[in-house]
Coordinates of C-alpha atoms in Angstrom, one line a residue:
M171 CA 181.7 -3.2 -57.5
M172 CA 178.3 -3.3 -57.8
T173 CA 175.3 -2.5 -55.6
R174 CA 171.8 -3.2 -55.9
L175 CA 169.0 -1.4 -54.2
Y176 CA 165.3 -0.8 -54.6
S177 CA 163.2 2.3 -55.3
S178 CA 160.0 3.2 -56.7
T179 CA 158.1 5.7 -58.8
V180 CA 154.6 6.7 -59.9
L181 CA 152.7 5.3 -63.1
G182 CA 149.7 7.6 -62.7
V183 CA 148.3 6.7 -59.3
D184 CA 149.8 3.3 -58.9
G185 CA 153.5 2.8 -57.5
V186 CA 156.0 0.8 -59.6
E187 CA 159.2 -0.8 -58.3
V188 CA 162.7 0.6 -59.5
E189 CA 166.0 -1.6 -59.3
V190 CA 168.8 0.7 -58.7
E191 CA 172.1 -0.9 -59.8
V192 CA 175.1 1.1 -59.0
D193 CA 178.5 0.0 -60.3
F194 CA 181.5 1.7 -59.4
R195 CA 185.4 1.7 -61.2
P196 CA 188.1 3.4 -59.3
M197 CA 189.8 5.5 -62.1
A198 CA 191.9 8.9 -62.2
E199 CA 188.5 11.0 -63.3
K200 CA 185.3 11.1 -61.8
R201 CA 182.3 10.1 -64.1
T202 CA 178.7 9.2 -63.4
F203 CA 176.2 7.8 -66.1
I204 CA 172.8 7.3 -65.6
V205 CA 170.8 5.0 -67.7
G206 CA 167.0 3.4 -68.3
L207 CA 165.4 6.0 -69.7
P208 CA 165.5 8.6 -66.6
D209 CA 163.9 12.5 -67.1
T210 CA 165.7 15.7 -66.7
A211 CA 165.3 15.5 -63.0
V212 CA 166.9 11.8 -62.7
K213 CA 169.7 13.0 -64.7
E214 CA 170.6 15.9 -62.9
S215 CA 170.6 13.6 -59.7
G216 CA 174.2 12.6 -60.3
Q217 CA 175.7 16.6 -59.8
R218 CA 173.5 16.8 -56.6
V219 CA 174.3 13.2 -55.0
D220 CA 177.9 14.0 -55.7
T221 CA 178.3 17.3 -53.3
A222 CA 175.7 15.8 -51.0
I223 CA 178.1 12.7 -50.5
Q224 CA 181.2 14.8 -49.9
N225 CA 179.1 17.4 -47.6
S226 CA 178.0 14.7 -45.8
G227 CA 181.2 13.3 -45.1
L228 CA 180.8 9.9 -46.3
P229 CA 183.4 7.7 -48.1
F230 CA 184.0 9.1 -51.8
Q231 CA 186.9 8.4 -54.5
Q232 CA 187.2 9.0 -57.9
G233 CA 185.7 6.9 -60.2
V234 CA 183.5 5.6 -62.7
F235 CA 180.0 5.1 -61.4
V236 CA 177.3 3.7 -63.8
V237 CA 173.7 3.7 -62.4
N238 CA 171.4 1.5 -63.9
L239 CA 167.2 2.3 -63.4
A240 CA 165.7 -1.0 -64.4
P241 CA 163.3 -2.1 -65.5
A242 CA 164.8 0.0 -68.8
D243 CA 161.5 0.8 -70.5
L244 CA 159.7 2.4 -68.2
R245 CA 160.4 6.2 -67.8
K246 CA 161.8 7.4 -64.2
Q247 CA 160.6 10.8 -63.1
G248 CA 161.1 13.0 -60.4
P249 CA 164.3 13.4 -57.8
G250 CA 163.3 10.5 -55.3
F251 CA 166.1 8.6 -56.7
D252 CA 168.4 10.8 -55.1
L253 CA 169.0 8.8 -52.0
P254 CA 169.3 5.0 -53.2
I255 CA 171.6 6.2 -55.9
A256 CA 173.6 8.3 -53.3
L257 CA 173.8 5.1 -50.9
G258 CA 174.5 3.1 -53.6
M259 CA 177.5 5.1 -54.5
V260 CA 178.6 5.6 -50.9
A261 CA 178.6 1.5 -50.8
G262 CA 180.9 1.0 -54.3
A263 CA 183.2 4.1 -53.2
S264 CA 183.9 2.2 -49.7
E265 CA 183.7 -1.4 -50.9
T266 CA 181.0 -2.1 -48.4
D267 CA 178.8 -5.2 -49.3
I268 CA 175.2 -4.4 -48.4
D269 CA 172.1 -6.3 -48.3
A270 CA 169.1 -4.4 -49.3
S271 CA 166.9 -6.8 -50.8
S272 CA 164.0 -6.1 -48.0
W273 CA 164.2 -2.4 -48.1
C274 CA 162.6 0.4 -50.6
I275 CA 164.4 3.9 -50.6
V276 CA 163.0 6.9 -51.9
G277 CA 164.0 10.4 -51.0
E278 CA 165.6 13.7 -52.8
L279 CA 168.8 15.0 -51.5
A280 CA 169.6 18.7 -50.9
L281 CA 173.4 19.6 -51.7
D282 CA 174.1 19.8 -48.0
G283 CA 172.8 15.9 -47.7
A284 CA 169.6 16.6 -46.4
V285 CA 166.7 14.7 -47.2
R286 CA 163.4 16.3 -48.9
P287 CA 160.4 15.2 -49.2
V288 CA 158.8 13.8 -52.3
Q289 CA 155.3 13.5 -53.8
G290 CA 153.4 10.4 -54.5
L291 CA 154.7 8.3 -51.5
L292 CA 151.5 6.3 -50.6
P293 CA 151.3 4.4 -53.7
Q294 CA 155.0 3.7 -53.7
I295 CA 155.0 2.3 -50.3
M296 CA 151.6 0.4 -50.9
E297 CA 153.7 -1.1 -54.2
A298 CA 156.7 -1.7 -51.9
R299 CA 154.8 -4.2 -49.6
R300 CA 153.2 -5.8 -52.8
M301 CA 156.5 -6.8 -53.7
G302 CA 157.8 -8.0 -50.5
R303 CA 159.8 -4.8 -49.5
K304 CA 159.4 -4.9 -45.7
R305 CA 161.3 -1.7 -44.8
I306 CA 160.6 1.8 -46.2
M307 CA 163.1 4.4 -45.8
L308 CA 161.9 7.9 -46.7
P309 CA 162.1 11.6 -46.0
S310 CA 161.3 12.5 -42.1
A311 CA 158.6 15.1 -43.6
N312 CA 156.8 12.1 -45.4
A313 CA 156.8 9.6 -42.2
H314 CA 153.2 10.1 -41.9
E315 CA 152.3 9.1 -45.7
G316 CA 153.4 5.7 -44.8
A317 CA 151.8 4.9 -41.3
P318 CA 148.5 4.0 -43.1
V319 CA 150.2 0.8 -44.6
Q320 CA 150.2 -2.3 -42.9
D321 CA 152.5 -4.9 -42.5
V322 CA 155.5 -2.5 -43.7
E323 CA 158.0 -0.6 -41.2
I324 CA 158.5 2.7 -41.6
Y325 CA 162.1 4.4 -41.0
P326 CA 162.2 8.2 -41.7
V327 CA 165.7 9.9 -42.2
S328 CA 166.7 13.5 -42.2
S329 CA 170.3 12.9 -43.9
L330 CA 171.9 10.9 -46.1
R331 CA 174.5 10.3 -43.1
E332 CA 171.6 9.1 -41.2
A333 CA 170.1 6.9 -44.1
W334 CA 173.7 5.4 -44.6
K335 CA 174.0 4.3 -40.7
L336 CA 170.5 2.9 -40.9
L337 CA 171.2 0.8 -43.8
T338 CA 174.7 -0.8 -42.4
S339 CA 173.2 -1.2 -39.0
T340 CA 173.2 -4.3 -37.2
T341 CA 170.5 -3.4 -35.0
L342 CA 167.8 -1.3 -36.3
P343 CA 165.8 1.1 -34.0
P344 CA 161.8 0.9 -33.6
P345 CA 160.3 2.0 -36.6
F346 CA 157.8 5.1 -37.2
T347 CA 154.6 4.4 -35.2
G348 CA 152.3 7.3 -35.7
S349 CA 148.7 6.8 -37.4
G350 CA 148.9 8.4 -40.1
K351 CA 145.7 10.2 -39.4
E352 CA 144.8 13.9 -38.9
E353 CA 144.1 14.5 -35.3
Q354 CA 141.4 16.7 -34.5
K355 CA 141.7 19.1 -31.4
P356 CA 139.5 19.1 -28.7
G357 CA 136.2 21.4 -29.4
E358 CA 136.8 21.3 -33.4
K359 CA 133.7 20.6 -35.3
E360 CA 133.9 17.9 -37.9
A361 CA 133.2 20.4 -40.6
S362 CA 133.4 24.5 -40.4
V363 CA 129.8 24.5 -42.5
D364 CA 126.2 23.1 -41.7
F365 CA 123.3 22.7 -43.0
D366 CA 121.4 24.5 -40.5
E367 CA 122.9 27.6 -41.4
I368 CA 120.9 27.9 -44.6
K369 CA 117.6 29.7 -44.0
G370 CA 114.4 28.9 -46.0
Q371 CA 115.3 26.3 -49.2
S372 CA 113.3 23.5 -48.2
Y373 CA 113.0 22.1 -51.5
A374 CA 116.6 22.5 -52.4
R375 CA 117.6 21.2 -49.1
R376 CA 115.5 17.9 -49.7
A377 CA 117.1 17.8 -53.3
M378 CA 120.6 17.9 -51.8
E379 CA 119.3 15.0 -49.4
I380 CA 118.1 13.1 -52.2
A381 CA 121.2 13.4 -54.1
A382 CA 123.5 12.6 -51.1
A383 CA 121.3 9.6 -50.4
G384 CA 121.5 7.8 -53.8
G385 CA 125.1 9.4 -55.2
H386 CA 123.2 11.6 -57.7
N387 CA 124.2 14.5 -59.9
I388 CA 122.5 17.8 -59.4
L389 CA 122.1 20.8 -61.1
L390 CA 121.2 24.0 -59.4
S391 CA 119.6 26.8 -61.1
G392 CA 118.9 30.3 -59.3
S393 CA 119.7 34.1 -58.8
P394 CA 122.7 35.3 -57.0
G395 CA 122.5 35.3 -53.3
S396 CA 119.8 32.2 -53.6
G397 CA 122.2 30.0 -52.0
K398 CA 123.2 27.5 -54.3
S399 CA 126.9 27.6 -53.5
M400 CA 125.8 27.2 -49.6
L401 CA 124.2 24.5 -50.6
A402 CA 126.9 22.7 -52.7
Q403 CA 129.6 23.6 -50.3
R404 CA 127.5 21.4 -47.4
L405 CA 126.8 18.6 -49.2
P406 CA 129.9 16.8 -48.0
T407 CA 128.6 17.0 -44.4
I408 CA 125.4 14.9 -45.0
L409 CA 127.5 11.9 -46.9
P410 CA 128.5 9.2 -45.4
P411 CA 132.1 9.0 -43.9
L412 CA 135.0 7.4 -46.0
S413 CA 135.8 3.7 -45.9
R414 CA 139.1 2.5 -45.2
E415 CA 139.0 1.4 -48.8
E416 CA 137.8 5.1 -50.2
S417 CA 140.2 6.9 -47.7
L418 CA 143.3 4.8 -49.4
E419 CA 142.2 5.3 -52.7
T420 CA 141.9 9.0 -52.1
S421 CA 144.6 9.6 -50.4
K422 CA 146.6 8.0 -53.4
I423 CA 145.7 10.8 -55.4
H424 CA 146.4 13.5 -53.2
S425 CA 149.6 12.1 -52.4
V426 CA 150.6 11.9 -56.3
C427 CA 149.6 15.6 -56.5
G428 CA 151.4 16.5 -53.3
L429 CA 148.4 17.5 -51.4
L430 CA 148.1 15.6 -48.2
K431 CA 148.5 17.9 -45.4
R432 CA 151.6 17.4 -43.3
G433 CA 151.5 15.2 -40.5
S434 CA 148.6 13.4 -42.1
G435 CA 148.8 10.2 -44.5
L436 CA 145.2 9.8 -45.0
V437 CA 142.2 11.8 -46.5
T438 CA 139.8 11.2 -43.8
R439 CA 136.8 13.8 -45.2
R440 CA 135.5 13.0 -48.4
P441 CA 137.0 15.9 -51.2
F442 CA 135.2 18.9 -52.5
R443 CA 136.8 20.4 -55.4
A444 CA 135.6 23.8 -56.9
P445 CA 137.4 24.7 -59.8
H446 CA 137.3 27.8 -61.5
H447 CA 135.3 28.4 -64.6
T448 CA 138.4 29.2 -66.7
I449 CA 140.4 26.1 -65.8
S450 CA 142.2 24.1 -68.6
D451 CA 140.8 20.6 -70.1
A452 CA 143.9 19.6 -68.6
G453 CA 143.3 21.2 -65.3
L454 CA 139.7 19.4 -65.0
M455 CA 140.8 15.8 -66.8
G456 CA 144.4 15.4 -65.9
G457 CA 147.3 16.0 -68.5
G458 CA 150.2 17.8 -68.7
T459 CA 154.2 17.0 -69.6
N460 CA 154.0 14.4 -66.9
I461 CA 150.1 13.1 -67.0
I462 CA 149.0 14.0 -63.7
P463 CA 145.5 13.7 -62.0
G464 CA 142.9 16.3 -62.8
E465 CA 140.0 17.8 -60.7
V466 CA 137.9 15.3 -61.7
S467 CA 140.4 12.8 -60.1
L468 CA 141.1 15.0 -57.0
A469 CA 136.9 14.7 -56.1
H470 CA 137.2 11.2 -56.3
N471 CA 134.6 9.7 -53.7
G472 CA 133.7 13.3 -53.1
V473 CA 131.7 16.0 -54.5
L474 CA 132.8 18.3 -57.8
F475 CA 131.2 21.8 -57.7
L476 CA 131.3 23.5 -60.9
D477 CA 129.5 26.9 -60.0
E478 CA 128.6 29.4 -63.0
L479 CA 128.4 26.3 -65.0
P480 CA 127.9 27.8 -68.3
E481 CA 131.0 29.9 -68.3
F482 CA 133.1 26.9 -68.6
R483 CA 134.4 26.3 -71.8
R484 CA 132.0 24.0 -73.8
A485 CA 135.1 21.7 -74.7
A486 CA 136.1 21.3 -71.2
L487 CA 132.4 20.7 -70.4
E488 CA 132.0 17.7 -73.0
T489 CA 135.0 16.2 -71.2
L490 CA 133.2 15.2 -68.0
R491 CA 130.8 12.9 -70.2
Q492 CA 132.5 9.5 -70.4
P493 CA 134.1 10.1 -66.8
L494 CA 130.5 10.6 -65.5
E495 CA 129.3 7.2 -67.1
S496 CA 132.4 5.0 -66.4
G497 CA 134.0 6.7 -63.4
Q498 CA 137.6 7.0 -65.2
A499 CA 139.4 9.6 -66.7
V500 CA 141.3 7.9 -69.5
I501 CA 144.2 10.5 -70.7
S502 CA 146.1 9.9 -74.1
R503 CA 149.2 11.4 -75.1
A504 CA 152.3 10.5 -77.3
S505 CA 154.1 9.7 -74.1
G506 CA 151.2 6.7 -73.4
T507 CA 148.0 6.3 -71.9
M508 CA 147.0 6.9 -68.3
T509 CA 143.6 6.0 -66.3
F510 CA 142.5 7.8 -63.1
P511 CA 139.6 6.7 -61.1
C512 CA 137.0 9.8 -61.0
R513 CA 133.8 8.4 -59.3
F514 CA 132.3 11.8 -58.0
M515 CA 128.9 13.5 -57.4
L516 CA 128.6 16.1 -59.5
V517 CA 127.0 19.7 -58.3
A518 CA 126.7 22.5 -60.9
A519 CA 125.1 25.4 -60.3
M520 CA 124.3 28.3 -62.7
N521 CA 121.9 31.6 -63.2
P522 CA 118.9 31.3 -65.3
C523 CA 120.0 33.9 -67.5
P524 CA 122.9 36.3 -68.4
C525 CA 122.0 38.9 -65.6
G526 CA 121.1 36.3 -63.2
Y527 CA 117.5 37.9 -62.5
L528 CA 114.9 36.1 -64.7
G529 CA 111.8 34.9 -62.6
D530 CA 113.1 36.8 -59.9
R531 CA 110.7 38.4 -58.1
R532 CA 112.1 41.8 -56.8
R533 CA 114.6 42.4 -59.8
A534 CA 113.7 42.6 -63.2
C535 CA 115.6 40.6 -66.0
T536 CA 117.4 42.7 -68.7
C537 CA 118.5 40.1 -71.1
S538 CA 116.7 39.3 -74.5
P539 CA 115.3 36.0 -75.4
A540 CA 118.0 35.6 -77.7
Q541 CA 120.6 36.0 -75.2
I542 CA 119.0 33.8 -72.5
A543 CA 118.8 30.9 -75.2
R544 CA 122.4 31.3 -76.4
Y545 CA 123.4 31.3 -72.6
R546 CA 121.6 28.1 -72.4
R547 CA 122.8 26.4 -75.4
K548 CA 126.3 26.4 -73.6
I549 CA 125.1 23.1 -71.6
S550 CA 124.6 20.5 -74.1
G551 CA 121.6 18.4 -74.1
P552 CA 123.6 15.0 -73.6
L553 CA 125.6 17.1 -70.7
L554 CA 122.3 18.0 -68.9
D555 CA 121.1 14.2 -69.3
R556 CA 123.7 13.4 -67.0
F557 CA 122.4 15.1 -64.3
D558 CA 119.9 13.2 -61.9
L559 CA 118.5 16.3 -60.2
L560 CA 117.6 19.9 -62.0
M561 CA 116.3 21.8 -59.4
E562 CA 115.3 25.8 -59.3
V563 CA 116.5 27.5 -56.3
P564 CA 114.2 30.7 -55.6
A565 CA 115.9 34.0 -53.8
V566 CA 115.6 33.8 -50.3
D567 CA 112.5 36.0 -48.7
P568 CA 114.4 38.9 -46.8
S569 CA 112.1 38.2 -44.1
L570 CA 114.0 34.9 -43.2
L571 CA 117.3 37.1 -43.6
T572 CA 117.1 38.4 -40.0
S573 CA 115.7 35.0 -38.3
A574 CA 117.3 32.4 -36.2
P575 CA 117.7 29.3 -38.8
S576 CA 115.3 27.0 -37.8
G577 CA 116.4 23.7 -40.8
E578 CA 118.0 20.4 -39.3
C579 CA 121.8 20.4 -38.9
S580 CA 124.1 18.4 -41.1
A581 CA 124.2 15.4 -38.9
S582 CA 120.5 14.6 -38.4
I583 CA 120.5 14.6 -42.3
R584 CA 123.3 12.0 -42.6
E585 CA 121.5 9.7 -40.4
R586 CA 119.3 9.2 -42.9
V587 CA 121.5 9.2 -45.8
M588 CA 123.7 6.7 -44.0
A589 CA 120.3 4.3 -43.6
A590 CA 119.3 4.6 -47.2
R591 CA 122.8 4.0 -48.2
R592 CA 123.0 0.9 -45.9
L593 CA 119.8 -0.3 -47.8
Q594 CA 121.5 0.1 -51.2
R595 CA 124.6 -1.6 -49.7
N596 CA 122.6 -4.6 -48.6
R597 CA 120.5 -4.7 -52.0
Y598 CA 123.9 -4.5 -54.1
A599 CA 126.0 -6.8 -52.1
G600 CA 127.8 -9.3 -54.5
T601 CA 127.6 -6.7 -57.9
S602 CA 129.9 -3.7 -58.9
F603 CA 127.1 -1.2 -57.9
A604 CA 127.8 1.1 -54.7
N605 CA 124.6 3.4 -55.1
N606 CA 121.5 3.9 -56.8
A607 CA 123.0 6.4 -59.3
A608 CA 125.6 4.2 -60.6
L609 CA 122.7 1.2 -61.6
S610 CA 122.3 0.6 -65.5
G611 CA 121.4 -1.7 -68.0
K612 CA 119.5 -4.9 -66.5
A613 CA 120.5 -3.9 -63.0
L614 CA 118.1 -1.0 -63.5
Q615 CA 115.2 -2.8 -64.6
K616 CA 115.7 -5.5 -61.7
Y617 CA 116.2 -3.0 -58.9
C618 CA 113.6 -0.3 -59.7
R619 CA 110.7 -2.4 -60.8
L620 CA 107.3 -0.3 -61.7
Q621 CA 103.7 -1.5 -61.4
P622 CA 102.0 -1.0 -65.1
E623 CA 100.1 1.9 -63.8
S624 CA 103.3 3.7 -62.4
R625 CA 105.1 3.0 -65.7
A626 CA 102.2 4.6 -67.3
I627 CA 102.5 8.0 -65.1
L628 CA 106.3 8.1 -66.1
L629 CA 106.0 7.4 -69.6
S630 CA 103.4 10.4 -69.8
A631 CA 105.9 12.3 -68.0
V632 CA 108.7 11.6 -70.6
E633 CA 106.4 12.4 -73.2
E634 CA 104.9 16.0 -71.5
L635 CA 108.4 16.9 -70.8
A636 CA 110.2 15.8 -74.1
L637 CA 112.6 13.9 -72.0
S638 CA 115.5 11.2 -73.5
A639 CA 115.8 7.6 -72.8
R640 CA 118.5 8.4 -70.3
A641 CA 116.5 10.7 -68.5
Y642 CA 113.8 8.4 -68.1
D643 CA 116.6 6.1 -66.4
R644 CA 117.6 8.8 -64.3
I645 CA 114.0 9.3 -63.1
L646 CA 113.9 5.6 -62.3
K647 CA 117.2 5.8 -59.9
V648 CA 116.2 9.1 -58.2
A649 CA 112.6 7.4 -57.2
R650 CA 114.5 4.5 -55.9
T651 CA 116.6 6.6 -54.0
I652 CA 113.5 8.4 -52.7
A653 CA 111.6 5.0 -51.7
D654 CA 115.1 4.3 -49.7
L655 CA 114.6 7.2 -47.9
E656 CA 111.4 6.2 -46.6
G657 CA 112.4 2.1 -46.0
S658 CA 110.0 1.4 -48.7
P659 CA 111.1 -1.9 -50.8
E660 CA 108.9 -0.9 -53.8
I661 CA 108.8 2.4 -55.6
Q662 CA 105.4 4.0 -55.0
D663 CA 103.7 6.7 -57.2
S664 CA 104.5 9.3 -54.5
H665 CA 108.4 8.4 -54.9
L666 CA 107.7 8.8 -58.9
Y667 CA 106.0 11.9 -58.6
E668 CA 108.5 13.6 -56.6
A669 CA 111.4 12.5 -59.2
V670 CA 109.4 13.5 -62.1
Q671 CA 109.3 17.0 -60.3
Y672 CA 113.3 17.2 -60.2
R673 CA 113.3 16.6 -63.9
A674 CA 110.8 18.9 -64.8
F675 CA 113.1 22.1 -64.9
E676 CA 114.9 20.6 -68.0
H677 CA 112.2 21.2 -70.3
S678 CA 112.6 25.0 -69.9
L679 CA 116.7 24.7 -69.9
R680 CA 116.2 23.0 -73.5
Q681 CA 113.9 26.1 -74.8

């Protein structure tokens, strides 16, 4: 007797439907064959499933089980096929004819028959909906992960016996109705940090506002304790909220990596990722034996913060150049090629020299010119070109340390940022551009037009600072954002002068 069920697996950050065929032939000995390019975890499911069925008290008899996972040319990974395989084996052993065409079934089994949670369920549920499966059977611990997907019915199960009863029932219970959103406790602040906690640093705060308004990459340089990390950590608090589409995109990636919070099916706040400088290339970009997303993808629609930028391995930093331009991380291995989305804002921080006190008014720098040059050369010119703003962050005046913070709060800054983003959204409606930072080619010339006098100012600055053609474009984008913050339809000379100032620091870094 043959039983057909439907499950799914993850390929990159997308779900792929898998057809689970279970054929049973009664014989004197018990044997199980699993075919269809399974990995080790799937091959081992035979032993887990046999024991789980018997410990659950479900029908079981000796014979040969042949399990085929189709399509046969797609490698099957992970223990999520345990539950559909077990249900197919029970159906065959009990000679029960079941119709599972409307179900997508995913779950790992414990030896006692308990259903354990699995990673990557959100993209699998979205694929199941696309393939016309209206009902999703999944582990109870993953119930909220399926709630955000509309037009499907979620049925959480906690045991194999419960799953069998559900699959063979003529009357289904009500589906799961949780929101899938992380609920905010009464009185809880939206974020644990705020821009009003930063003392002084008015110029740096202005630069962060411009970066947020246009989606620009920014490099902060300053002595230890000047507030670079504080500024970076508070950047997400002034960014616009995630749209539903952005939330689903981000949640898919976090689901695949098993990072969704228990009881929450959606990432509702923009990610902030801050990997340590010892991170490997695969950890930063993605990879591994079973290719998974890296930090650049986990920061998708959010912020990637690289503190102590020159301490990162140069090879790892150079891998950032392609995703910063394309918004995609392409990972090629012998097993195949995966493409992960990674549209993020890059915020980096560095000291001006190895000891950190070059230019500090209170402490003397102990580095030689050769040490300073060697330290700064760790950041290549092409990588520097991919920052839109380069900002020196001076040490905080000691007199400000005992005073109450007097700066604007994040909510106030965010209002201006959102107003600028609305201008950009309306301006680029019908195009592939989401913000000023994404402009390129002819679109840059179309939306960032300059008067002849302004063009002469910019060309003079580029020549004096020995900037590249890419830096020229970056200045134009930043000037466009400054104009948007002021609600100006045209780029004025004042906007251009300010944008150039955020590039002047590059000259000293290249020396």
